[in-house]
Coordinates of N, CA, C and O in Angstrom, one line a residue:
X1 N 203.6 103.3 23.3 CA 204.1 103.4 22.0 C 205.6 103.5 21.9 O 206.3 104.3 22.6
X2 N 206.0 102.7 21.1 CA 207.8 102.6 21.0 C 207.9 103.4 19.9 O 207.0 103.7 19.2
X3 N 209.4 103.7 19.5 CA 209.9 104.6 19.1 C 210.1 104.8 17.4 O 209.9 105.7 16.6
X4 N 210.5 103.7 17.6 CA 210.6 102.6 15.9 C 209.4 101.4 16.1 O 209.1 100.5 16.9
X5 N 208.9 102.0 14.4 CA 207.6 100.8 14.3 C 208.2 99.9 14.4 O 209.4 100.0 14.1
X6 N 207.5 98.6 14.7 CA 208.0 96.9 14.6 C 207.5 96.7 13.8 O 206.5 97.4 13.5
X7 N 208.1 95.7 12.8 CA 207.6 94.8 11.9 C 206.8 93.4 11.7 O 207.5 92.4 11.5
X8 N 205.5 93.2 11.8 CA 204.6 92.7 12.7 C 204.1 91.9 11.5 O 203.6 92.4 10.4
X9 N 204.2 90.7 11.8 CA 203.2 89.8 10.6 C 201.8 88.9 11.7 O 202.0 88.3 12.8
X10 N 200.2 89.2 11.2 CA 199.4 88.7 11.9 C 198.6 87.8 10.8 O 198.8 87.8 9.6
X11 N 198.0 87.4 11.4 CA 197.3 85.8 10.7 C 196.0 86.2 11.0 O 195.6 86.5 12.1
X12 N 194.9 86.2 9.3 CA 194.3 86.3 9.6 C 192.8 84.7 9.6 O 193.1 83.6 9.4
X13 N 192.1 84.9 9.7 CA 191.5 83.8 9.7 C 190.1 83.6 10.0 O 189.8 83.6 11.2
X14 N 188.9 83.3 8.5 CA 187.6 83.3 9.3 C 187.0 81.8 8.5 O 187.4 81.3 7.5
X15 N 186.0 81.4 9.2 CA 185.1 80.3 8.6 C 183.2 79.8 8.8 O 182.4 79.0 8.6
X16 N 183.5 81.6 9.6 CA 181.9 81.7 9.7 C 181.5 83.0 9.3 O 182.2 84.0 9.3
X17 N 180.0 83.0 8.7 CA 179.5 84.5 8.0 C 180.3 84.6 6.1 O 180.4 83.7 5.2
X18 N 180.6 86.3 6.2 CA 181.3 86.3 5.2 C 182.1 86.6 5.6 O 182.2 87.6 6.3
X19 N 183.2 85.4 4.8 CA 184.3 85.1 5.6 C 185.5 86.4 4.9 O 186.3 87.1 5.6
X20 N 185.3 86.3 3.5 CA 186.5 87.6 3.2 C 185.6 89.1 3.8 O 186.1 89.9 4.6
X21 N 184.7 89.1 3.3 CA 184.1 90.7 4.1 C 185.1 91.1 5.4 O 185.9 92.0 5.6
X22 N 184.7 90.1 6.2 CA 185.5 89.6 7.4 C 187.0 90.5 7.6 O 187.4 91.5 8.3
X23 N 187.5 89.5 6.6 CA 188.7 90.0 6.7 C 189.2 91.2 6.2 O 190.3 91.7 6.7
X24 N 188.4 91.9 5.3 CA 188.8 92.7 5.0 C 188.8 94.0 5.3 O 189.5 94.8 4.7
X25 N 187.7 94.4 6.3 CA 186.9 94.9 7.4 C 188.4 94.6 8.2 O 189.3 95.5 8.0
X26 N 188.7 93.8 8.8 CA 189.6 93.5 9.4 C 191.1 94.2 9.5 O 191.8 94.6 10.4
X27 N 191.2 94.2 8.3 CA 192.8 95.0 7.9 C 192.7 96.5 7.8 O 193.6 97.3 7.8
X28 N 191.1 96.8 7.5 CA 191.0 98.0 7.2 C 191.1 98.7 9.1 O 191.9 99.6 9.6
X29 N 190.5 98.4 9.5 CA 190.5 98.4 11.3 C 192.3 98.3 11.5 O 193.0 99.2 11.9
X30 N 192.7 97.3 11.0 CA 194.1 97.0 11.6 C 195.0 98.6 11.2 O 195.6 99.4 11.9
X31 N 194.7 98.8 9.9 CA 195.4 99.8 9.6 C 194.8 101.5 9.7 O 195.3 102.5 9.2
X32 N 193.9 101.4 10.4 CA 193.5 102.4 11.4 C 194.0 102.6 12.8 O 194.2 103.7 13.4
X33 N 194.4 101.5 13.4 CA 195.2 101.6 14.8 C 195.9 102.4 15.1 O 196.4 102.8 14.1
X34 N 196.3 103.0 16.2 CA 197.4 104.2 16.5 C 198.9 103.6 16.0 O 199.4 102.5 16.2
X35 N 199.5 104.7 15.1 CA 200.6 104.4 14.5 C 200.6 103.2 14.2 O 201.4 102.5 14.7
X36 N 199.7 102.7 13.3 CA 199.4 101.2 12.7 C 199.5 101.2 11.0 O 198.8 102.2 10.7
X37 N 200.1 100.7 10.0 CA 200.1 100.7 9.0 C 200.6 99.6 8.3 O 201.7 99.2 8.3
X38 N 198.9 98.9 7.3 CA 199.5 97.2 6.9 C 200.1 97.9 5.6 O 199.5 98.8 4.9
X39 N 201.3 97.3 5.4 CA 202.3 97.3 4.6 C 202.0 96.6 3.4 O 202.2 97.1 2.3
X40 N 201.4 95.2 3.5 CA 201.1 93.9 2.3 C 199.9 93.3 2.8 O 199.3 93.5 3.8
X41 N 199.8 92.2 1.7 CA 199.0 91.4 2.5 C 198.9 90.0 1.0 O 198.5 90.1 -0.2
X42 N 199.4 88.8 2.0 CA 199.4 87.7 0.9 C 198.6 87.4 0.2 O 197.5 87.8 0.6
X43 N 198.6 86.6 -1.0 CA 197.2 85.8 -1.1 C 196.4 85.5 -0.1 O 196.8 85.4 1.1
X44 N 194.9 85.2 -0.6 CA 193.9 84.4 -0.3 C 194.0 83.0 -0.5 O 194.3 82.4 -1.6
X45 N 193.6 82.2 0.6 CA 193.8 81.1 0.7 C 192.5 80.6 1.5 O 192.0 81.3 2.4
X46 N 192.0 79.3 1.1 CA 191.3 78.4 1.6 C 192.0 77.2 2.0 O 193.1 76.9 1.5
X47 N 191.1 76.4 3.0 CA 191.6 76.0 4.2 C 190.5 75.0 4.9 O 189.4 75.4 5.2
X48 N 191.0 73.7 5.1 CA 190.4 72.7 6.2 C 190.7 72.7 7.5 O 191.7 72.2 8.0
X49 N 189.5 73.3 8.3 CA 189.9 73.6 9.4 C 191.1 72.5 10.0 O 191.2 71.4 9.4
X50 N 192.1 73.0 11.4 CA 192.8 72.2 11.7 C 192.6 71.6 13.2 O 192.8 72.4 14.1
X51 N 192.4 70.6 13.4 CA 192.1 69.9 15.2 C 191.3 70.4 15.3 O 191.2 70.6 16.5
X52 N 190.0 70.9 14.6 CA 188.5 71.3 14.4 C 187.5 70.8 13.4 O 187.8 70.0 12.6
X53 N 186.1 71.2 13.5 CA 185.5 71.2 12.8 C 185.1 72.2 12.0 O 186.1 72.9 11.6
X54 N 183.6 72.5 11.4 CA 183.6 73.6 10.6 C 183.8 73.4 9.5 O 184.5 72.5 9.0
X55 N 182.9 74.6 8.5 CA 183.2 74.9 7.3 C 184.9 75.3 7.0 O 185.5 75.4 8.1
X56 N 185.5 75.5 5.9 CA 186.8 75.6 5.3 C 187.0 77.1 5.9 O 186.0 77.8 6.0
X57 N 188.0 77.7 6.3 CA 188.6 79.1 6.6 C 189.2 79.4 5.2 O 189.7 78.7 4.3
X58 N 188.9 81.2 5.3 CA 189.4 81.6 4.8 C 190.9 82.3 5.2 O 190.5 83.3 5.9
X59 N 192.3 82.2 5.1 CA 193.2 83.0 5.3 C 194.1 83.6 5.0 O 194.6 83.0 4.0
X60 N 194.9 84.5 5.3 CA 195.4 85.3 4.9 C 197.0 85.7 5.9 O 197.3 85.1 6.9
X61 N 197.6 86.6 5.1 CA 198.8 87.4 6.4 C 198.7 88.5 5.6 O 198.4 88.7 4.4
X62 N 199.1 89.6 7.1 CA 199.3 90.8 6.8 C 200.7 91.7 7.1 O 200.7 92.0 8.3
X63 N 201.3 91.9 6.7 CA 202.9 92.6 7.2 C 202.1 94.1 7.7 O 201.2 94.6 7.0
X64 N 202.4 94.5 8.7 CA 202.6 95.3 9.4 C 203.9 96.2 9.9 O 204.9 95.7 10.2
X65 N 203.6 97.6 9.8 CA 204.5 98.6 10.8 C 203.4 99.2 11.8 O 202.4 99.9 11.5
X66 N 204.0 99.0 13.1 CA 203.0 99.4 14.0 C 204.3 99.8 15.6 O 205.3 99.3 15.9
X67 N 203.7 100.7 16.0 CA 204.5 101.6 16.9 C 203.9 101.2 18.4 O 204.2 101.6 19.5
X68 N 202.8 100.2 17.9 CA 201.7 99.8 19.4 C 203.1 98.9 20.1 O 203.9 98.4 19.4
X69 N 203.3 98.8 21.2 CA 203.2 97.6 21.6 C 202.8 96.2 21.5 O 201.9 95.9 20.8
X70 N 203.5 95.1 22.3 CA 202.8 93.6 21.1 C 201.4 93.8 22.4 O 200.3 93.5 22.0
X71 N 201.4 94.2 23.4 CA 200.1 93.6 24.4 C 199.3 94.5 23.8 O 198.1 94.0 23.5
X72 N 199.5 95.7 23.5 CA 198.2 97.2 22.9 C 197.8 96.5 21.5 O 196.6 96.4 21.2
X73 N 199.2 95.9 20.6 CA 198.3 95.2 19.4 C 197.0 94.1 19.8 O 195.8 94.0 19.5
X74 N 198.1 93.4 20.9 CA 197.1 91.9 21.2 C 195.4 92.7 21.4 O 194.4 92.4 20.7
X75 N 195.4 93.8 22.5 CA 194.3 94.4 22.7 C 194.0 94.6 21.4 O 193.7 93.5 21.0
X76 N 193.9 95.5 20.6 CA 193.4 95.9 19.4 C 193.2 94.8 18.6 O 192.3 95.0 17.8
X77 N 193.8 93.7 18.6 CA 193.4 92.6 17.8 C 192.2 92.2 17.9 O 191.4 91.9 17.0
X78 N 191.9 92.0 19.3 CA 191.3 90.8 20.0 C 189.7 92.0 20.0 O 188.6 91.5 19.6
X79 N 189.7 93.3 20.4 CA 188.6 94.2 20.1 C 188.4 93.9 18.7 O 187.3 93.4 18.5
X80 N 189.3 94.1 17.3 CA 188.5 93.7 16.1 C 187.9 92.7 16.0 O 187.0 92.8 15.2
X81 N 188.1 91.3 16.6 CA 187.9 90.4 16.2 C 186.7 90.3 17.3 O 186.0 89.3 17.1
X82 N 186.3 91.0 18.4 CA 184.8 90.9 19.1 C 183.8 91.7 18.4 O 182.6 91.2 18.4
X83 N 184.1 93.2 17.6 CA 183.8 94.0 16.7 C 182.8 93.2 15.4 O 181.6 93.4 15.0
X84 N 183.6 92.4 15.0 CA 183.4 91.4 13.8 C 182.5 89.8 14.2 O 182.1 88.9 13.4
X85 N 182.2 89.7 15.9 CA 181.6 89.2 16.0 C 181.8 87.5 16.9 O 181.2 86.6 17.5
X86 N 183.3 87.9 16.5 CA 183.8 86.5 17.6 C 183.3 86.1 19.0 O 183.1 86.9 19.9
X87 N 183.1 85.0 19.0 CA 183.2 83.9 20.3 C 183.9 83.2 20.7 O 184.8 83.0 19.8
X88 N 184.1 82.6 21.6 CA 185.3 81.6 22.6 C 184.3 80.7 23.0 O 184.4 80.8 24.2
X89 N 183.5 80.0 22.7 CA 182.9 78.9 23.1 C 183.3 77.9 23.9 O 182.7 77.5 24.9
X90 N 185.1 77.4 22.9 CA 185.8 76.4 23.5 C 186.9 76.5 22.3 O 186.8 77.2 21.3
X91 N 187.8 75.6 22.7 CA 189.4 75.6 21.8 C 189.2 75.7 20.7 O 188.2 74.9 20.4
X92 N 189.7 76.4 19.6 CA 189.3 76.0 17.9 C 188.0 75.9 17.7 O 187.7 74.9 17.0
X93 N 186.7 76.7 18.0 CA 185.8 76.8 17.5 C 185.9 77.7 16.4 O 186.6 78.7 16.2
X94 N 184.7 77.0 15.6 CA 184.7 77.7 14.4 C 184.8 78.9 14.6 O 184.9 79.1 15.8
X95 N 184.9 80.5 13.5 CA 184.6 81.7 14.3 C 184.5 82.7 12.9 O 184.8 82.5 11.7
X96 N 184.0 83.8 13.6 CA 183.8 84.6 12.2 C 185.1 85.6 12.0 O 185.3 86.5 11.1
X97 N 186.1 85.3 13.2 CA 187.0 86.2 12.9 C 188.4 85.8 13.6 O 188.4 85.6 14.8
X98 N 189.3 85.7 13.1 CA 190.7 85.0 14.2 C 192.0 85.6 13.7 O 192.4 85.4 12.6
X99 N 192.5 86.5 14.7 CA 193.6 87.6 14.2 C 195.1 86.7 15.0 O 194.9 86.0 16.0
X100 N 195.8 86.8 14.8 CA 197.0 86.2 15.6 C 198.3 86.9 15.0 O 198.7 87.3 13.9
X101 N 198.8 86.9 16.1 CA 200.7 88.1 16.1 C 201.1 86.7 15.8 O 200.8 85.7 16.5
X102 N 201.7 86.9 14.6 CA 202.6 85.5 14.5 C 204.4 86.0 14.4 O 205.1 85.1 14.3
X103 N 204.8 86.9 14.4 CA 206.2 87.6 14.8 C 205.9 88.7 15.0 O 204.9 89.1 14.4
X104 N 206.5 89.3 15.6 CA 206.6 90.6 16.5 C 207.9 91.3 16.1 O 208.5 91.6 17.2
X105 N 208.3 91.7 15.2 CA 210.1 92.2 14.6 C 210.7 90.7 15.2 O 210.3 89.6 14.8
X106 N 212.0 90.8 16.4 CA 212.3 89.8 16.3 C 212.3 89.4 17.9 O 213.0 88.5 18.4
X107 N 211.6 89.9 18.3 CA 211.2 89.8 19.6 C 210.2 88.5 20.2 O 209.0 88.3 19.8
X108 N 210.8 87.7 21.0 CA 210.4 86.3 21.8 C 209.5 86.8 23.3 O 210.0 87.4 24.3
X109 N 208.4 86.5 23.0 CA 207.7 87.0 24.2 C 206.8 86.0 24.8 O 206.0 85.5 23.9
X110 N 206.7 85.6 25.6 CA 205.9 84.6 26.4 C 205.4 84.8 27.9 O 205.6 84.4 29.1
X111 N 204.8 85.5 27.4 CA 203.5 85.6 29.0 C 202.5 85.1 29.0 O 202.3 84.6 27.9
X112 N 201.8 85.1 29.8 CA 200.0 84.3 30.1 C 199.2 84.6 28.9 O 198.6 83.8 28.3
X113 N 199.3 85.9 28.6 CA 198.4 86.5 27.6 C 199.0 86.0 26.0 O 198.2 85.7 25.0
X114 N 200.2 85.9 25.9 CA 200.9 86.1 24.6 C 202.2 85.8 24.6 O 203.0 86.1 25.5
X115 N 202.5 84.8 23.1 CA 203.3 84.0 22.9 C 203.4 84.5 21.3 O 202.5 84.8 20.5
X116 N 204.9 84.3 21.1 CA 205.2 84.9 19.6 C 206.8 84.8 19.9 O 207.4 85.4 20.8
X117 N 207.3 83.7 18.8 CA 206.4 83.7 17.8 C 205.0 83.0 17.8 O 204.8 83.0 19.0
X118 N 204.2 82.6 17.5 CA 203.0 82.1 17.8 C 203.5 80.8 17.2 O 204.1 80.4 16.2
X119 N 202.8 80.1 19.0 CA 203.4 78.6 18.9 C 203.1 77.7 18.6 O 203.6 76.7 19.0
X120 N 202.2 77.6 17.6 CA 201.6 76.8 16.6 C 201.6 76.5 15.2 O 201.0 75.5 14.7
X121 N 202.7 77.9 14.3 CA 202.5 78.2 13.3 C 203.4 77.2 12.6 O 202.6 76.6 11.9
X122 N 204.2 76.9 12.6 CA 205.2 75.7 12.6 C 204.3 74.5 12.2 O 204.9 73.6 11.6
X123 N 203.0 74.2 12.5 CA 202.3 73.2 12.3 C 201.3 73.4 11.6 O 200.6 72.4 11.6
X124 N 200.9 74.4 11.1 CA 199.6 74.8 9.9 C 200.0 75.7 8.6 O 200.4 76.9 8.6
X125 N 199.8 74.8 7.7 CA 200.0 75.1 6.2 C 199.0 76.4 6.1 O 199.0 76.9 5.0
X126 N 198.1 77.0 6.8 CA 197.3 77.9 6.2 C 198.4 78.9 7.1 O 198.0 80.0 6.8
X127 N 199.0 78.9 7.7 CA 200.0 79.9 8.8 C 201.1 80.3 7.6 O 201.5 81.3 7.1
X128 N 201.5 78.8 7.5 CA 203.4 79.0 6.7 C 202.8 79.6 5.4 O 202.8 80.8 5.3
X129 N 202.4 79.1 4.5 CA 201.9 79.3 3.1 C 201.5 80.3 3.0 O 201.1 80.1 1.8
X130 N 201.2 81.6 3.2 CA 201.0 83.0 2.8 C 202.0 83.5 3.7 O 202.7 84.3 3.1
X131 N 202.6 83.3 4.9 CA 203.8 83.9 5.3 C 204.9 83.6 4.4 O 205.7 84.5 4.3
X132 N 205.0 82.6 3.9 CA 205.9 82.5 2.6 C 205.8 83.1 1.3 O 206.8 83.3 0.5
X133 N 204.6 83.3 1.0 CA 204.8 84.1 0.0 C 205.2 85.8 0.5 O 205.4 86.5 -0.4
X134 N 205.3 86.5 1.7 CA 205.6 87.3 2.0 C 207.1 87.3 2.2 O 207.9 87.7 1.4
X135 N 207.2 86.9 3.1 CA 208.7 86.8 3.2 C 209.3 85.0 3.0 O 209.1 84.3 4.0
X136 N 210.0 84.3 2.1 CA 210.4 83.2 1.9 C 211.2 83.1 2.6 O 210.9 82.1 3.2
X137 N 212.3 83.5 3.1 CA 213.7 83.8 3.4 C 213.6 83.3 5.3 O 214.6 83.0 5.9
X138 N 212.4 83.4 5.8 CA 211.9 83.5 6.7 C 211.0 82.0 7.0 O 210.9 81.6 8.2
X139 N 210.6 81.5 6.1 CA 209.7 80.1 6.1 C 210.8 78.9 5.1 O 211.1 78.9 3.9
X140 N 211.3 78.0 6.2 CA 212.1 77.2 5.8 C 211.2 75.6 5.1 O 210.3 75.0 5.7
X141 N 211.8 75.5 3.8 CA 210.8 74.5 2.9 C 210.7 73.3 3.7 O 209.8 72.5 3.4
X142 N 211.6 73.1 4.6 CA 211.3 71.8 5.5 C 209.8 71.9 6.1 O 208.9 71.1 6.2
X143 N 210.2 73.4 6.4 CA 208.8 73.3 7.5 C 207.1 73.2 6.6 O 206.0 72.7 6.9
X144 N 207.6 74.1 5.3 CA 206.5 73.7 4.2 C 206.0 72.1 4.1 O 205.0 71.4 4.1
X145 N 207.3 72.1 3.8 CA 207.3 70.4 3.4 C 206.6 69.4 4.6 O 206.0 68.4 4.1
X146 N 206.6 69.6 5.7 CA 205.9 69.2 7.1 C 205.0 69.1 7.0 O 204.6 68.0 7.1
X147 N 203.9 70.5 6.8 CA 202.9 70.4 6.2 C 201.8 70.0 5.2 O 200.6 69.9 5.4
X148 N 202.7 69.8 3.8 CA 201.8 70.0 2.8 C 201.0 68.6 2.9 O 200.9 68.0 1.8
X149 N 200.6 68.1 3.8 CA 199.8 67.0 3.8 C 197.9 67.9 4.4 O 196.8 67.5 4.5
X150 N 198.4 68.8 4.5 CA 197.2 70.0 5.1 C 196.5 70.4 3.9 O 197.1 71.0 3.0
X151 N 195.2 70.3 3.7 CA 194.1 70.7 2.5 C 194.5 72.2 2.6 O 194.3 72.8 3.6
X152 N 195.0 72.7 1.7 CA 195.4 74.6 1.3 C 195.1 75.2 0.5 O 196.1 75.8 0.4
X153 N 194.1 75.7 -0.5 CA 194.0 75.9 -1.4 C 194.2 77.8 -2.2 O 193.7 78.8 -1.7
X154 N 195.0 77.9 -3.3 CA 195.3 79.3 -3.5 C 193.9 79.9 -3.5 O 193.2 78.8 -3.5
X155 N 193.0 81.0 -3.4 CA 192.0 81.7 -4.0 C 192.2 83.0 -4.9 O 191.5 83.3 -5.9
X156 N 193.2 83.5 -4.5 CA 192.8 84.9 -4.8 C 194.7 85.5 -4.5 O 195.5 84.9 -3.8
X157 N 195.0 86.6 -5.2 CA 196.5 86.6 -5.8 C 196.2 87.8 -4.7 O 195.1 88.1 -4.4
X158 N 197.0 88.4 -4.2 CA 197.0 90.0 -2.6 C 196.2 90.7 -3.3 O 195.4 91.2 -2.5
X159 N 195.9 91.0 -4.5 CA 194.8 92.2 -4.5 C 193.9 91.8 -4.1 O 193.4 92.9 -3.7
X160 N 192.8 90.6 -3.7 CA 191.8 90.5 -3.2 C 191.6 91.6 -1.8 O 190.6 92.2 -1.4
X161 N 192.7 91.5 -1.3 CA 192.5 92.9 -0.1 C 192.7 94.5 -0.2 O 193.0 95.4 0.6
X162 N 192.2 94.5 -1.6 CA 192.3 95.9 -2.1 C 190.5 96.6 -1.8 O 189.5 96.0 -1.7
X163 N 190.7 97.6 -1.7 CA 189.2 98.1 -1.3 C 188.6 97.7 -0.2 O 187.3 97.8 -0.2
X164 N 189.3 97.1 1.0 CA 188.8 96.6 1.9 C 187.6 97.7 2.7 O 187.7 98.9 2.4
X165 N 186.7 97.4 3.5 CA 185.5 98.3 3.8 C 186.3 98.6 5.0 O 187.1 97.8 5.6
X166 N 185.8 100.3 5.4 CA 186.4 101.1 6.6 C 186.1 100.3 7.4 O 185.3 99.5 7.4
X167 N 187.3 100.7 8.6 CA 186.9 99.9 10.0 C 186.7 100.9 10.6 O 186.1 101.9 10.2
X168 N 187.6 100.6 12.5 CA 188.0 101.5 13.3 C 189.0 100.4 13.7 O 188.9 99.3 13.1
X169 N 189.8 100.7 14.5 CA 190.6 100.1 15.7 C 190.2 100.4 17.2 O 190.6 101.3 18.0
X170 N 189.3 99.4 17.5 CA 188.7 99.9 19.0 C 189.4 99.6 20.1 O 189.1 100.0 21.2

């Protein structure tokens, strides 16, 4: 545990089961973590999966302060999202739960396990488009604009993650 929380945005993301339950289970676990506390959390958004198949995702971002480390988050991520029911089958399978560190404060990390900023986000409108409505200043309209050929759809304005059901952080 470090000293000063980081400022941590994660991606969330489901397209199997119920998919907001899902998520919202999800944040409630996230902000149970040791010295973990979600800060916001964007709109709801729907979504055509991307270089997959599958029904539509639902997704989300959550701003975070958290005192974990990025590998203790990755752990804690990756336990909610086994909690909730996830599989690894193969690349981009569908799933009922998909958590991702997409910045880490401003910290560049690349090891076997973990990469962040997360190196994909640059290329999916369901990534940039609620990180943008969190922080704009941060998501450059080019890179929107790259995108918007990507099926996105608004659902639900940040309160839909209000009343989320108790988790844990395992």
């Amino acid at each position: 545990m470090g000293a000063e929380p980081a400022r941590v945005y994660v991606g969330l993301g489901a397209n199997l089961g119920e998919r907001e339950v899902a998520l919202r289970k999800a944040l409630a676990a996230l902000g149970q973590c040791p010295g973990t506390r979600v800060l916001r959390v964007s709109p709801l958004y729907g979504s055509a999966p991307v270089d997959a198949g599958g029904p539509d995702y639902l997704n989300a971002v959550a701003e975070v302060a958290t005192a974990l480390t990025p590998e203790a988050l990755l752990q804690a991520l990756q336990a909610i999202e086994q909690s909730a029911g996830r599989e690894r089958p193969y690349r981009n399978a569908p799933r009922t739960l998909d958590l991702d560190i997409l910045w880490f404060g401003d910290q560049v990390i690349d090891t076997p396990a973990l990469t962040v900023p997360h190196p994909r986000m640059a290329e999916r409108a369901f990534v940039l488009r609620p990180l943008a409505d969190l922080v704009p200043e941060r998501v450059a309209a080019a890179t929107l604009q790259a995108v918007a050929a990507q099926g996105i759809y608004l659902l639900a304005d940040a309160g839909w993650a209000e009343g989320g059901v108790g988790g844990e952080c395992s």
